[in-house]
């Protein structure tokens, strides 16, 4: 794809990756992704902001074919999907200097092999004149790594944000417009990449309230030409208050746990609680993560395997805790053949989850009347704990 003009003097570059289906060998990309770079031509200085994944260097270089000179390459974030083409860009432009946050300097040397004498650290709030335009650098740690920074083009009110406000979405739409096509991929992206850092993002959003922003250029997915919808969405997602929603990640080997999960779904529905269950041996982890953004309660459903939870629930529990959602309550239900500690071991995997754990419900073999009564009691407990929460659609 050719470079595309966002505004006079500001071009989108990079690559649309239509076919990529997995990121970090973990995160499903059902709609592909893009790696966005931005060329900003001031009256005196030209700047390239970020690059492209090494697999797509050719696409970036085709767009740079007629660009004779760049003064600066800004590396906002060192992860290779944005910085991976930087060494070759610097070979093409031997006079270009890398600008990055102080934390990024050693990371750029370590990850990309770029020598320190080509890199200049920029302070938080530091400005750079491009002649007619001014860039301001805003350190924004943990969106997505500790070295990340944003870049604000003052006169044009354009904010370049790298991973923040991005979406894994391959599309030939340059702009996200009113967000109707991009909101779901952006929420998935938030859930998978940004949610662990929600507390810090709150601070970044507060800071950005002081900036007039007409365009947001993230490094994945379309450019936000009507940025209010994505800013509003982020304010909502990082909000502490969850919804009246229970997520049930589960798996089942001989149906006992599946029968309990089905019963639990109905018991909660009958009591006015919205539920979404995920068969973890079959589900897309991103779908599960999206629902964690709003859920107030997680109920893990697991059979017992070698004394502990089923391995797919080990993964679910580990990811649930690692993503640090705003869950307030947690429980484990499931089954065992003769003995086991699946509930205790599942809870132990969620050490970092700030949730209040309810009494587990387990059945030896097929669930009995007493087990269903215990599930009813658990559903009642969840209803009490969810009182006053907004509907969880
Ligand atoms: Fe899109 Fe953290 O890299």
mmCIF file of C-alpha atoms and ligand atoms in Angstrom:
data_model
loop_
_atom_site.group_PDB
_atom_site.id
_atom_site.type_symbol
_atom_site.label_atom_id
_atom_site.label_comp_id
_atom_site.label_asym_id
_atom_site.label_seq_id
_atom_site.Cartn_x
_atom_site.Cartn_y
_atom_site.Cartn_z
ATOM 1 C CA UNK A 1 0.000 0.000 0.000
ATOM 2 C CA UNK A 2 1.212 3.521 -0.840
ATOM 3 C CA UNK A 3 1.823 6.195 1.775
ATOM 4 C CA UNK A 4 -1.430 8.050 2.502
ATOM 5 C CA UNK A 5 -1.917 11.659 3.494
ATOM 6 C CA UNK A 6 -3.578 12.297 6.845
ATOM 7 C CA UNK A 7 -3.126 16.051 6.579
ATOM 8 C CA UNK A 8 -0.789 18.105 4.372
ATOM 9 C CA UNK A 9 2.729 17.235 5.525
ATOM 10 C CA UNK A 10 1.640 14.204 7.572
ATOM 11 C CA UNK A 11 1.555 10.779 5.938
ATOM 12 C CA UNK A 12 0.583 7.327 7.130
ATOM 13 C CA UNK A 13 3.200 4.727 6.239
ATOM 14 C CA UNK A 14 3.781 1.118 7.223
ATOM 15 C CA UNK A 15 1.931 -2.039 6.343
ATOM 16 C CA UNK A 16 -1.423 -3.717 6.580
ATOM 17 C CA UNK A 17 -0.882 -7.320 7.685
ATOM 18 C CA UNK A 18 -4.019 -8.992 6.359
ATOM 19 C CA UNK A 19 -2.885 -12.530 7.039
ATOM 20 C CA UNK A 20 -1.322 -12.495 10.490
ATOM 21 C CA UNK A 21 -3.435 -14.540 12.871
ATOM 22 C CA UNK A 22 -1.316 -14.710 16.021
ATOM 23 C CA UNK A 23 0.714 -12.192 17.979
ATOM 24 C CA UNK A 24 3.397 -13.159 20.493
ATOM 25 C CA UNK A 25 2.444 -16.780 19.658
ATOM 26 C CA UNK A 26 -0.459 -16.188 22.012
ATOM 27 C CA UNK A 27 -2.889 -13.443 21.021
ATOM 28 C CA UNK A 28 -5.364 -14.332 18.258
ATOM 29 C CA UNK A 29 -5.685 -11.743 15.489
ATOM 30 C CA UNK A 30 -8.989 -12.715 13.843
ATOM 31 C CA UNK A 31 -8.936 -9.550 11.726
ATOM 32 C CA UNK A 32 -5.184 -9.216 11.094
ATOM 33 C CA UNK A 33 -3.374 -6.044 12.121
ATOM 34 C CA UNK A 34 -1.306 -3.155 10.811
ATOM 35 C CA UNK A 35 2.008 -1.563 11.734
ATOM 36 C CA UNK A 36 1.681 2.180 11.301
ATOM 37 C CA UNK A 37 4.544 4.614 10.907
ATOM 38 C CA UNK A 38 4.098 8.344 10.287
ATOM 39 C CA UNK A 39 6.169 10.717 8.193
ATOM 40 C CA UNK A 40 5.956 14.320 9.374
ATOM 41 C CA UNK A 41 7.499 16.910 7.044
ATOM 42 C CA UNK A 42 8.066 20.224 8.813
ATOM 43 C CA UNK A 43 9.350 23.271 6.958
ATOM 44 C CA UNK A 44 12.903 22.551 8.176
ATOM 45 C CA UNK A 45 13.011 19.038 9.578
ATOM 46 C CA UNK A 46 11.514 15.714 8.557
ATOM 47 C CA UNK A 47 10.689 13.053 11.089
ATOM 48 C CA UNK A 48 9.684 9.405 10.815
ATOM 49 C CA UNK A 49 7.688 8.194 13.812
ATOM 50 C CA UNK A 50 8.132 4.442 14.386
ATOM 51 C CA UNK A 51 8.749 1.899 11.620
ATOM 52 C CA UNK A 52 7.203 -1.497 10.854
ATOM 53 C CA UNK A 53 7.453 -5.134 11.816
ATOM 54 C CA UNK A 54 10.601 -6.669 10.240
ATOM 55 C CA UNK A 55 8.378 -8.946 8.135
ATOM 56 C CA UNK A 56 7.001 -5.812 6.453
ATOM 57 C CA UNK A 57 10.166 -3.762 5.987
ATOM 58 C CA UNK A 58 9.762 -3.945 2.202
ATOM 59 C CA UNK A 59 6.392 -2.182 2.346
ATOM 60 C CA UNK A 60 7.860 0.660 4.409
ATOM 61 C CA UNK A 61 10.877 0.984 2.141
ATOM 62 C CA UNK A 62 8.689 1.188 -0.957
ATOM 63 C CA UNK A 63 6.929 4.158 0.650
ATOM 64 C CA UNK A 64 10.244 5.768 1.611
ATOM 65 C CA UNK A 65 11.686 5.327 -1.904
ATOM 66 C CA UNK A 66 11.192 9.013 -2.795
ATOM 67 C CA UNK A 67 11.989 10.364 0.666
ATOM 68 C CA UNK A 68 15.567 11.546 0.294
ATOM 69 C CA UNK A 69 16.255 12.663 3.801
ATOM 70 C CA UNK A 70 14.939 12.284 7.301
ATOM 71 C CA UNK A 71 16.421 14.160 10.240
ATOM 72 C CA UNK A 72 15.001 12.097 13.061
ATOM 73 C CA UNK A 73 13.601 8.653 13.619
ATOM 74 C CA UNK A 74 11.403 8.676 16.708
ATOM 75 C CA UNK A 75 11.151 5.291 18.392
ATOM 76 C CA UNK A 76 8.164 5.644 20.694
ATOM 77 C CA UNK A 77 8.247 1.986 21.776
ATOM 78 C CA UNK A 78 10.971 -0.613 21.349
ATOM 79 C CA UNK A 79 8.806 -3.687 20.734
ATOM 80 C CA UNK A 80 9.877 -5.034 17.377
ATOM 81 C CA UNK A 81 6.523 -4.766 15.598
ATOM 82 C CA UNK A 82 7.206 -0.997 15.566
ATOM 83 C CA UNK A 83 10.959 -0.710 15.839
ATOM 84 C CA UNK A 84 12.061 -3.829 13.959
ATOM 85 C CA UNK A 85 12.761 -1.993 10.701
ATOM 86 C CA UNK A 86 14.676 0.808 12.454
ATOM 87 C CA UNK A 87 18.204 -0.568 11.830
ATOM 88 C CA UNK A 88 17.569 -0.654 8.072
ATOM 89 C CA UNK A 89 15.952 2.800 8.137
ATOM 90 C CA UNK A 90 19.100 4.136 9.817
ATOM 91 C CA UNK A 91 21.259 2.459 7.181
ATOM 92 C CA UNK A 92 19.242 4.224 4.477
ATOM 93 C CA UNK A 93 19.469 7.569 6.319
ATOM 94 C CA UNK A 94 22.963 7.618 7.863
ATOM 95 C CA UNK A 95 22.553 11.169 9.192
ATOM 96 C CA UNK A 96 19.266 10.520 10.950
ATOM 97 C CA UNK A 97 19.266 10.594 14.724
ATOM 98 C CA UNK A 98 17.061 8.369 16.857
ATOM 99 C CA UNK A 99 14.951 10.127 19.479
ATOM 100 C CA UNK A 100 13.536 8.055 22.307
ATOM 101 C CA UNK A 101 12.792 8.167 26.013
ATOM 102 C CA UNK A 102 15.785 7.756 28.375
ATOM 103 C CA UNK A 103 14.553 4.288 29.362
ATOM 104 C CA UNK A 104 14.419 3.251 25.730
ATOM 105 C CA UNK A 105 18.085 3.976 24.987
ATOM 106 C CA UNK A 106 19.598 0.787 26.399
ATOM 107 C CA UNK A 107 16.607 -1.217 25.187
ATOM 108 C CA UNK A 108 17.209 0.012 21.634
ATOM 109 C CA UNK A 109 20.845 -1.076 21.915
ATOM 110 C CA UNK A 110 19.851 -4.452 23.384
ATOM 111 C CA UNK A 111 16.937 -5.308 21.122
ATOM 112 C CA UNK A 112 17.969 -3.666 17.854
ATOM 113 C CA UNK A 113 21.740 -3.388 18.017
ATOM 114 C CA UNK A 114 21.623 0.343 17.264
ATOM 115 C CA UNK A 115 24.689 2.065 18.787
ATOM 116 C CA UNK A 116 24.123 4.594 21.576
ATOM 117 C CA UNK A 117 25.821 7.392 19.600
ATOM 118 C CA UNK A 118 22.927 7.401 17.141
ATOM 119 C CA UNK A 119 20.341 7.828 19.890
ATOM 120 C CA UNK A 120 19.354 10.965 21.782
ATOM 121 C CA UNK A 121 17.170 10.654 24.868
ATOM 122 C CA UNK A 122 14.358 13.194 25.088
ATOM 123 C CA UNK A 123 12.859 14.340 28.366
ATOM 124 C CA UNK A 124 9.226 14.226 29.286
ATOM 125 C CA UNK A 125 7.688 17.462 27.967
ATOM 126 C CA UNK A 126 10.719 18.259 25.790
ATOM 127 C CA UNK A 127 9.947 19.922 22.488
ATOM 128 C CA UNK A 128 11.543 19.714 19.061
ATOM 129 C CA UNK A 129 11.128 22.350 16.386
ATOM 130 C CA UNK A 130 10.517 21.156 12.850
ATOM 131 C CA UNK A 131 10.479 24.782 11.608
ATOM 132 C CA UNK A 132 6.815 25.588 11.246
ATOM 133 C CA UNK A 133 5.773 22.813 13.647
ATOM 134 C CA UNK A 134 6.655 21.701 17.154
ATOM 135 C CA UNK A 135 6.737 18.165 18.501
ATOM 136 C CA UNK A 136 6.267 17.560 22.219
ATOM 137 C CA UNK A 137 7.306 14.246 23.769
ATOM 138 C CA UNK A 138 5.151 12.790 26.515
ATOM 139 C CA UNK A 139 6.617 9.908 28.466
ATOM 140 C CA UNK A 140 3.854 7.347 28.945
ATOM 141 C CA UNK A 141 5.297 4.307 30.721
ATOM 142 C CA UNK A 142 3.540 0.960 30.370
ATOM 143 C CA UNK A 143 1.527 1.574 27.245
ATOM 144 C CA UNK A 144 2.869 -0.879 26.488
ATOM 145 C CA UNK A 145 6.406 -1.214 27.895
ATOM 146 C CA UNK A 146 8.152 0.937 30.510
ATOM 147 C CA UNK A 147 9.970 3.029 27.893
ATOM 148 C CA UNK A 148 6.969 4.071 25.826
ATOM 149 C CA UNK A 149 6.318 7.691 24.923
ATOM 150 C CA UNK A 150 3.742 9.603 22.906
ATOM 151 C CA UNK A 151 4.451 12.432 20.467
ATOM 152 C CA UNK A 152 2.202 15.477 20.124
ATOM 153 C CA UNK A 153 2.310 17.707 17.046
ATOM 154 C CA UNK A 154 1.157 20.925 18.663
ATOM 155 C CA UNK A 155 0.133 23.135 15.750
ATOM 156 C CA UNK A 156 -1.863 20.372 14.048
ATOM 157 C CA UNK A 157 -3.196 18.887 17.306
ATOM 158 C CA UNK A 158 -2.186 15.388 16.211
ATOM 159 C CA UNK A 159 -1.174 12.870 18.875
ATOM 160 C CA UNK A 160 0.905 9.821 17.902
ATOM 161 C CA UNK A 161 0.399 7.084 20.493
ATOM 162 C CA UNK A 162 2.039 3.851 19.301
ATOM 163 C CA UNK A 163 0.216 0.943 21.031
ATOM 164 C CA UNK A 164 -2.134 3.157 23.058
ATOM 165 C CA UNK A 165 -5.558 3.528 21.381
ATOM 166 C CA UNK A 166 -4.593 0.899 18.787
ATOM 167 C CA UNK A 167 -6.582 -1.978 17.331
ATOM 168 C CA UNK A 168 -5.523 -5.201 15.687
ATOM 169 C CA UNK A 169 -7.488 -4.633 12.518
ATOM 170 C CA UNK A 170 -6.414 -5.002 8.907
ATOM 171 C CA UNK A 171 -8.502 -2.621 6.821
ATOM 172 C CA UNK A 172 -7.969 -0.274 3.920
ATOM 173 C CA UNK A 173 -9.900 2.406 5.810
ATOM 174 C CA UNK A 174 -7.334 5.030 6.752
ATOM 175 C CA UNK A 175 -9.646 6.553 9.371
ATOM 176 C CA UNK A 176 -11.841 5.071 12.081
ATOM 177 C CA UNK A 177 -14.532 7.756 11.679
ATOM 178 C CA UNK A 178 -17.268 7.391 14.284
ATOM 179 C CA UNK A 179 -15.652 4.173 15.537
ATOM 180 C CA UNK A 180 -18.547 1.885 14.656
ATOM 181 C CA UNK A 181 -16.306 -0.589 12.790
ATOM 182 C CA UNK A 182 -13.295 -0.249 15.072
ATOM 183 C CA UNK A 183 -14.715 -0.148 18.595
ATOM 184 C CA UNK A 184 -14.822 -3.941 19.066
ATOM 185 C CA UNK A 185 -11.276 -4.593 17.769
ATOM 186 C CA UNK A 186 -10.085 -1.637 19.887
ATOM 187 C CA UNK A 187 -11.748 -3.141 22.975
ATOM 188 C CA UNK A 188 -10.171 -6.531 22.241
ATOM 189 C CA UNK A 189 -6.821 -4.770 21.900
ATOM 190 C CA UNK A 190 -7.340 -2.898 25.158
ATOM 191 C CA UNK A 191 -8.251 -6.151 26.932
ATOM 192 C CA UNK A 192 -5.239 -8.067 25.640
ATOM 193 C CA UNK A 193 -2.549 -5.402 25.761
ATOM 194 C CA UNK A 194 -3.567 -2.445 27.904
ATOM 195 C CA UNK A 195 -5.846 -3.742 30.666
ATOM 196 C CA UNK A 196 -2.982 -4.825 32.984
ATOM 197 C CA UNK A 197 -1.939 -1.174 33.054
ATOM 198 C CA UNK A 198 -5.395 0.383 33.523
ATOM 199 C CA UNK A 199 -4.354 2.224 36.671
ATOM 200 C CA UNK A 200 -1.495 3.950 34.863
ATOM 201 C CA UNK A 201 -3.618 4.628 31.793
ATOM 202 C CA UNK A 202 -6.006 6.588 34.000
ATOM 203 C CA UNK A 203 -3.133 8.938 34.760
ATOM 204 C CA UNK A 204 -2.186 9.231 31.099
ATOM 205 C CA UNK A 205 -5.803 10.016 30.151
ATOM 206 C CA UNK A 206 -5.967 12.692 32.817
ATOM 207 C CA UNK A 207 -2.838 14.283 31.410
ATOM 208 C CA UNK A 208 -4.208 14.131 27.868
ATOM 209 C CA UNK A 209 -7.319 16.035 29.019
ATOM 210 C CA UNK A 210 -5.060 19.103 28.910
ATOM 211 C CA UNK A 211 -4.297 18.647 25.221
ATOM 212 C CA UNK A 212 -6.484 19.642 22.294
ATOM 213 C CA UNK A 213 -6.515 16.509 20.129
ATOM 214 C CA UNK A 214 -8.013 16.478 16.648
ATOM 215 C CA UNK A 215 -6.365 13.301 15.355
ATOM 216 C CA UNK A 216 -4.847 10.266 17.088
ATOM 217 C CA UNK A 217 -2.343 8.193 15.132
ATOM 218 C CA UNK A 218 -1.869 4.805 16.831
ATOM 219 C CA UNK A 219 0.588 2.241 15.498
ATOM 220 C CA UNK A 220 -2.006 -0.507 14.981
ATOM 221 C CA UNK A 221 -5.316 -0.107 13.166
ATOM 222 C CA UNK A 222 -6.943 2.955 11.631
ATOM 223 C CA UNK A 223 -6.154 6.581 12.463
ATOM 224 C CA UNK A 224 -8.725 8.195 14.750
ATOM 225 C CA UNK A 225 -9.918 11.313 12.902
ATOM 226 C CA UNK A 226 -12.819 11.709 15.367
ATOM 227 C CA UNK A 227 -10.838 10.784 18.484
ATOM 228 C CA UNK A 228 -13.525 11.483 21.069
ATOM 229 C CA UNK A 229 -15.067 8.026 20.759
ATOM 230 C CA UNK A 230 -11.814 6.201 21.524
ATOM 231 C CA UNK A 231 -10.964 8.586 24.362
ATOM 232 C CA UNK A 232 -14.455 8.071 25.833
ATOM 233 C CA UNK A 233 -14.144 4.294 25.423
ATOM 234 C CA UNK A 234 -10.828 4.231 27.262
ATOM 235 C CA UNK A 235 -12.263 6.356 30.102
ATOM 236 C CA UNK A 236 -15.042 3.796 30.364
ATOM 237 C CA UNK A 237 -12.792 0.709 30.158
ATOM 238 C CA UNK A 238 -10.373 1.876 32.843
ATOM 239 C CA UNK A 239 -13.242 2.819 35.130
ATOM 240 C CA UNK A 240 -13.279 0.793 38.349
ATOM 241 C CA UNK A 241 -16.962 -0.136 38.356
ATOM 242 C CA UNK A 242 -17.682 -3.518 36.716
ATOM 243 C CA UNK A 243 -21.044 -4.588 35.290
ATOM 244 C CA UNK A 244 -23.613 -7.177 36.298
ATOM 245 C CA UNK A 245 -21.768 -9.847 34.310
ATOM 246 C CA UNK A 246 -20.316 -13.244 35.258
ATOM 247 C CA UNK A 247 -17.736 -14.917 33.039
ATOM 248 C CA UNK A 248 -17.354 -18.687 33.259
ATOM 249 C CA UNK A 249 -14.172 -20.073 31.694
ATOM 250 C CA UNK A 250 -14.550 -23.839 31.840
ATOM 251 C CA UNK A 251 -13.784 -27.174 30.340
ATOM 252 C CA UNK A 252 -15.208 -30.614 30.943
ATOM 253 C CA UNK A 253 -13.945 -34.163 30.451
ATOM 254 C CA UNK A 254 -16.895 -36.430 31.237
ATOM 255 C CA UNK A 255 -19.680 -33.809 31.366
ATOM 256 C CA UNK A 256 -19.980 -33.382 35.154
ATOM 257 C CA UNK A 257 -18.444 -29.903 35.060
ATOM 258 C CA UNK A 258 -20.359 -28.997 31.876
ATOM 259 C CA UNK A 259 -23.656 -29.961 33.590
ATOM 260 C CA UNK A 260 -22.745 -27.751 36.554
ATOM 261 C CA UNK A 261 -21.827 -24.844 34.275
ATOM 262 C CA UNK A 262 -25.121 -25.159 32.391
ATOM 263 C CA UNK A 263 -26.986 -25.204 35.684
ATOM 264 C CA UNK A 264 -25.061 -22.176 36.926
ATOM 265 C CA UNK A 265 -25.776 -20.201 33.763
ATOM 266 C CA UNK A 266 -29.501 -20.836 34.149
ATOM 267 C CA UNK A 267 -29.469 -20.140 37.880
ATOM 268 C CA UNK A 268 -27.780 -16.784 37.294
ATOM 269 C CA UNK A 269 -30.012 -15.886 34.342
ATOM 270 C CA UNK A 270 -33.096 -16.668 36.448
ATOM 271 C CA UNK A 271 -31.781 -14.235 39.040
ATOM 272 C CA UNK A 272 -31.179 -11.441 36.523
ATOM 273 C CA UNK A 273 -27.411 -11.833 36.160
ATOM 274 C CA UNK A 274 -25.884 -11.740 32.693
ATOM 275 C CA UNK A 275 -23.459 -14.629 31.988
ATOM 276 C CA UNK A 276 -20.937 -15.450 29.292
ATOM 277 C CA UNK A 277 -19.317 -18.894 29.338
ATOM 278 C CA UNK A 278 -16.176 -19.875 27.432
ATOM 279 C CA UNK A 279 -15.148 -23.456 26.717
ATOM 280 C CA UNK A 280 -11.424 -22.905 27.152
ATOM 281 C CA UNK A 281 -10.393 -25.817 24.941
ATOM 282 C CA UNK A 282 -12.232 -24.182 22.042
ATOM 283 C CA UNK A 283 -12.552 -20.454 22.718
ATOM 284 C CA UNK A 284 -10.612 -17.547 21.285
ATOM 285 C CA UNK A 285 -8.696 -16.101 24.245
ATOM 286 C CA UNK A 286 -9.333 -12.584 22.948
ATOM 287 C CA UNK A 287 -13.103 -13.107 23.240
ATOM 288 C CA UNK A 288 -12.619 -14.119 26.850
ATOM 289 C CA UNK A 289 -10.378 -11.096 27.486
ATOM 290 C CA UNK A 290 -12.958 -8.686 26.003
ATOM 291 C CA UNK A 291 -15.566 -9.881 28.484
ATOM 292 C CA UNK A 292 -13.123 -9.536 31.367
ATOM 293 C CA UNK A 293 -13.112 -5.778 30.737
ATOM 294 C CA UNK A 294 -16.620 -5.460 32.212
ATOM 295 C CA UNK A 295 -17.222 -8.587 34.323
ATOM 296 C CA UNK A 296 -17.741 -8.342 38.090
ATOM 297 C CA UNK A 297 -17.317 -12.068 38.760
ATOM 298 C CA UNK A 298 -15.380 -14.996 37.358
ATOM 299 C CA UNK A 299 -16.410 -18.594 38.028
ATOM 300 C CA UNK A 300 -13.818 -21.120 36.866
ATOM 301 C CA UNK A 301 -15.283 -24.492 35.918
ATOM 302 C CA UNK A 302 -12.808 -27.359 35.971
ATOM 303 C CA UNK A 303 -12.574 -31.107 36.229
ATOM 304 C CA UNK A 304 -9.675 -32.433 38.295
ATOM 305 C CA UNK A 305 -6.554 -33.620 36.479
ATOM 306 C CA UNK A 306 -3.676 -35.019 38.500
ATOM 307 C CA UNK A 307 -4.986 -33.388 41.676
ATOM 308 C CA UNK A 308 -5.244 -29.902 40.144
ATOM 309 C CA UNK A 309 -7.285 -27.971 37.577
ATOM 310 C CA UNK A 310 -7.410 -29.037 33.938
ATOM 311 C CA UNK A 311 -4.454 -27.479 32.012
ATOM 312 C CA UNK A 312 -6.788 -25.283 29.946
ATOM 313 C CA UNK A 313 -8.106 -23.805 33.209
ATOM 314 C CA UNK A 314 -4.528 -23.375 34.440
ATOM 315 C CA UNK A 315 -4.019 -21.165 31.380
ATOM 316 C CA UNK A 316 -7.345 -19.367 31.943
ATOM 317 C CA UNK A 317 -6.533 -18.696 35.601
ATOM 318 C CA UNK A 318 -3.012 -17.513 34.833
ATOM 319 C CA UNK A 319 -4.211 -15.157 32.077
ATOM 320 C CA UNK A 320 -7.126 -13.877 34.140
ATOM 321 C CA UNK A 321 -4.766 -12.830 36.899
ATOM 322 C CA UNK A 322 -2.126 -11.481 34.501
ATOM 323 C CA UNK A 323 -4.616 -9.263 32.659
ATOM 324 C CA UNK A 324 -5.622 -7.629 35.977
ATOM 325 C CA UNK A 325 -9.289 -7.030 35.146
ATOM 326 C CA UNK A 326 -11.620 -5.178 37.504
ATOM 327 C CA UNK A 327 -13.219 -8.422 38.767
ATOM 328 C CA UNK A 328 -14.494 -8.160 42.340
ATOM 329 C CA UNK A 329 -15.515 -11.787 42.981
ATOM 330 C CA UNK A 330 -14.245 -15.237 42.059
ATOM 331 C CA UNK A 331 -15.204 -18.869 42.579
ATOM 332 C CA UNK A 332 -14.307 -22.328 41.340
ATOM 333 C CA UNK A 333 -16.789 -25.069 40.535
ATOM 334 C CA UNK A 334 -16.065 -28.498 39.109
ATOM 335 C CA UNK A 335 -15.658 -32.186 39.612
ATOM 336 C CA UNK A 336 -13.242 -34.876 40.717
ATOM 337 C CA UNK A 337 -13.015 -38.637 40.457
ATOM 338 C CA UNK A 338 -11.784 -39.618 43.893
ATOM 339 C CA UNK A 339 -9.879 -36.671 45.444
ATOM 340 C CA UNK A 340 -8.257 -33.415 44.469
ATOM 341 C CA UNK A 341 -7.303 -29.825 45.169
ATOM 342 C CA UNK A 342 -8.432 -28.155 41.953
ATOM 343 C CA UNK A 343 -10.134 -25.230 43.751
ATOM 344 C CA UNK A 344 -7.135 -24.402 45.955
ATOM 345 C CA UNK A 345 -4.706 -24.725 43.073
ATOM 346 C CA UNK A 346 -6.837 -22.557 40.766
ATOM 347 C CA UNK A 347 -7.015 -19.859 43.430
ATOM 348 C CA UNK A 348 -3.260 -20.056 43.956
ATOM 349 C CA UNK A 349 -2.735 -19.351 40.248
ATOM 350 C CA UNK A 350 -4.664 -16.095 40.666
ATOM 351 C CA UNK A 351 -2.523 -14.616 43.408
ATOM 352 C CA UNK A 352 -2.469 -11.152 41.850
ATOM 353 C CA UNK A 353 -6.225 -11.032 41.294
ATOM 354 C CA UNK A 354 -7.812 -8.587 43.725
ATOM 355 C CA UNK A 355 -11.059 -10.543 44.002
ATOM 356 C CA UNK A 356 -12.983 -11.870 46.967
ATOM 357 C CA UNK A 357 -13.226 -15.673 46.660
ATOM 358 C CA UNK A 358 -16.502 -17.417 47.353
ATOM 359 C CA UNK A 359 -16.992 -20.976 48.583
ATOM 360 C CA UNK A 360 -16.081 -23.511 45.834
ATOM 361 C CA UNK A 361 -18.625 -26.109 44.712
ATOM 362 C CA UNK A 362 -17.283 -29.528 43.679
ATOM 363 C CA UNK A 363 -18.915 -32.824 42.887
ATOM 364 C CA UNK A 364 -17.444 -36.304 43.184
ATOM 365 C CA UNK A 365 -18.580 -37.875 39.934
ATOM 366 C CA UNK A 366 -21.933 -36.775 38.533
ATOM 367 C CA UNK A 367 -23.545 -33.750 40.228
ATOM 368 C CA UNK A 368 -26.197 -34.606 42.819
ATOM 369 C CA UNK A 369 -29.156 -32.702 44.221
ATOM 370 C CA UNK A 370 -26.928 -31.340 47.003
ATOM 371 C CA UNK A 371 -24.460 -30.038 44.440
ATOM 372 C CA UNK A 372 -27.233 -28.217 42.560
ATOM 373 C CA UNK A 373 -28.402 -26.708 45.857
ATOM 374 C CA UNK A 374 -24.853 -25.487 46.494
ATOM 375 C CA UNK A 375 -24.799 -23.924 43.021
ATOM 376 C CA UNK A 376 -28.099 -22.175 43.801
ATOM 377 C CA UNK A 377 -26.521 -20.817 46.977
ATOM 378 C CA UNK A 378 -23.518 -19.596 44.984
ATOM 379 C CA UNK A 379 -25.850 -17.895 42.483
ATOM 380 C CA UNK A 380 -27.674 -16.208 45.387
ATOM 381 C CA UNK A 381 -24.358 -14.998 46.776
ATOM 382 C CA UNK A 382 -23.374 -13.547 43.393
ATOM 383 C CA UNK A 383 -26.721 -11.743 43.109
ATOM 384 C CA UNK A 384 -26.147 -10.152 46.510
ATOM 385 C CA UNK A 385 -22.652 -9.076 45.545
ATOM 386 C CA UNK A 386 -23.815 -7.668 42.185
ATOM 387 C CA UNK A 387 -26.557 -5.532 43.707
ATOM 388 C CA UNK A 388 -26.573 -2.043 42.195
ATOM 389 C CA UNK A 389 -24.274 -2.875 39.258
ATOM 390 C CA UNK A 390 -25.142 -1.607 35.803
ATOM 391 C CA UNK A 391 -26.527 -4.177 33.347
ATOM 392 C CA UNK A 392 -23.781 -6.340 31.851
ATOM 393 C CA UNK A 393 -24.662 -6.848 28.200
HETATM 394 FE FE1 LIG B 1 2.495 -3.150 19.091
HETATM 395 FE FE2 LIG B 1 3.901 -3.315 22.227
HETATM 396 O O1 LIG B 1 3.847 -3.443 20.360
#
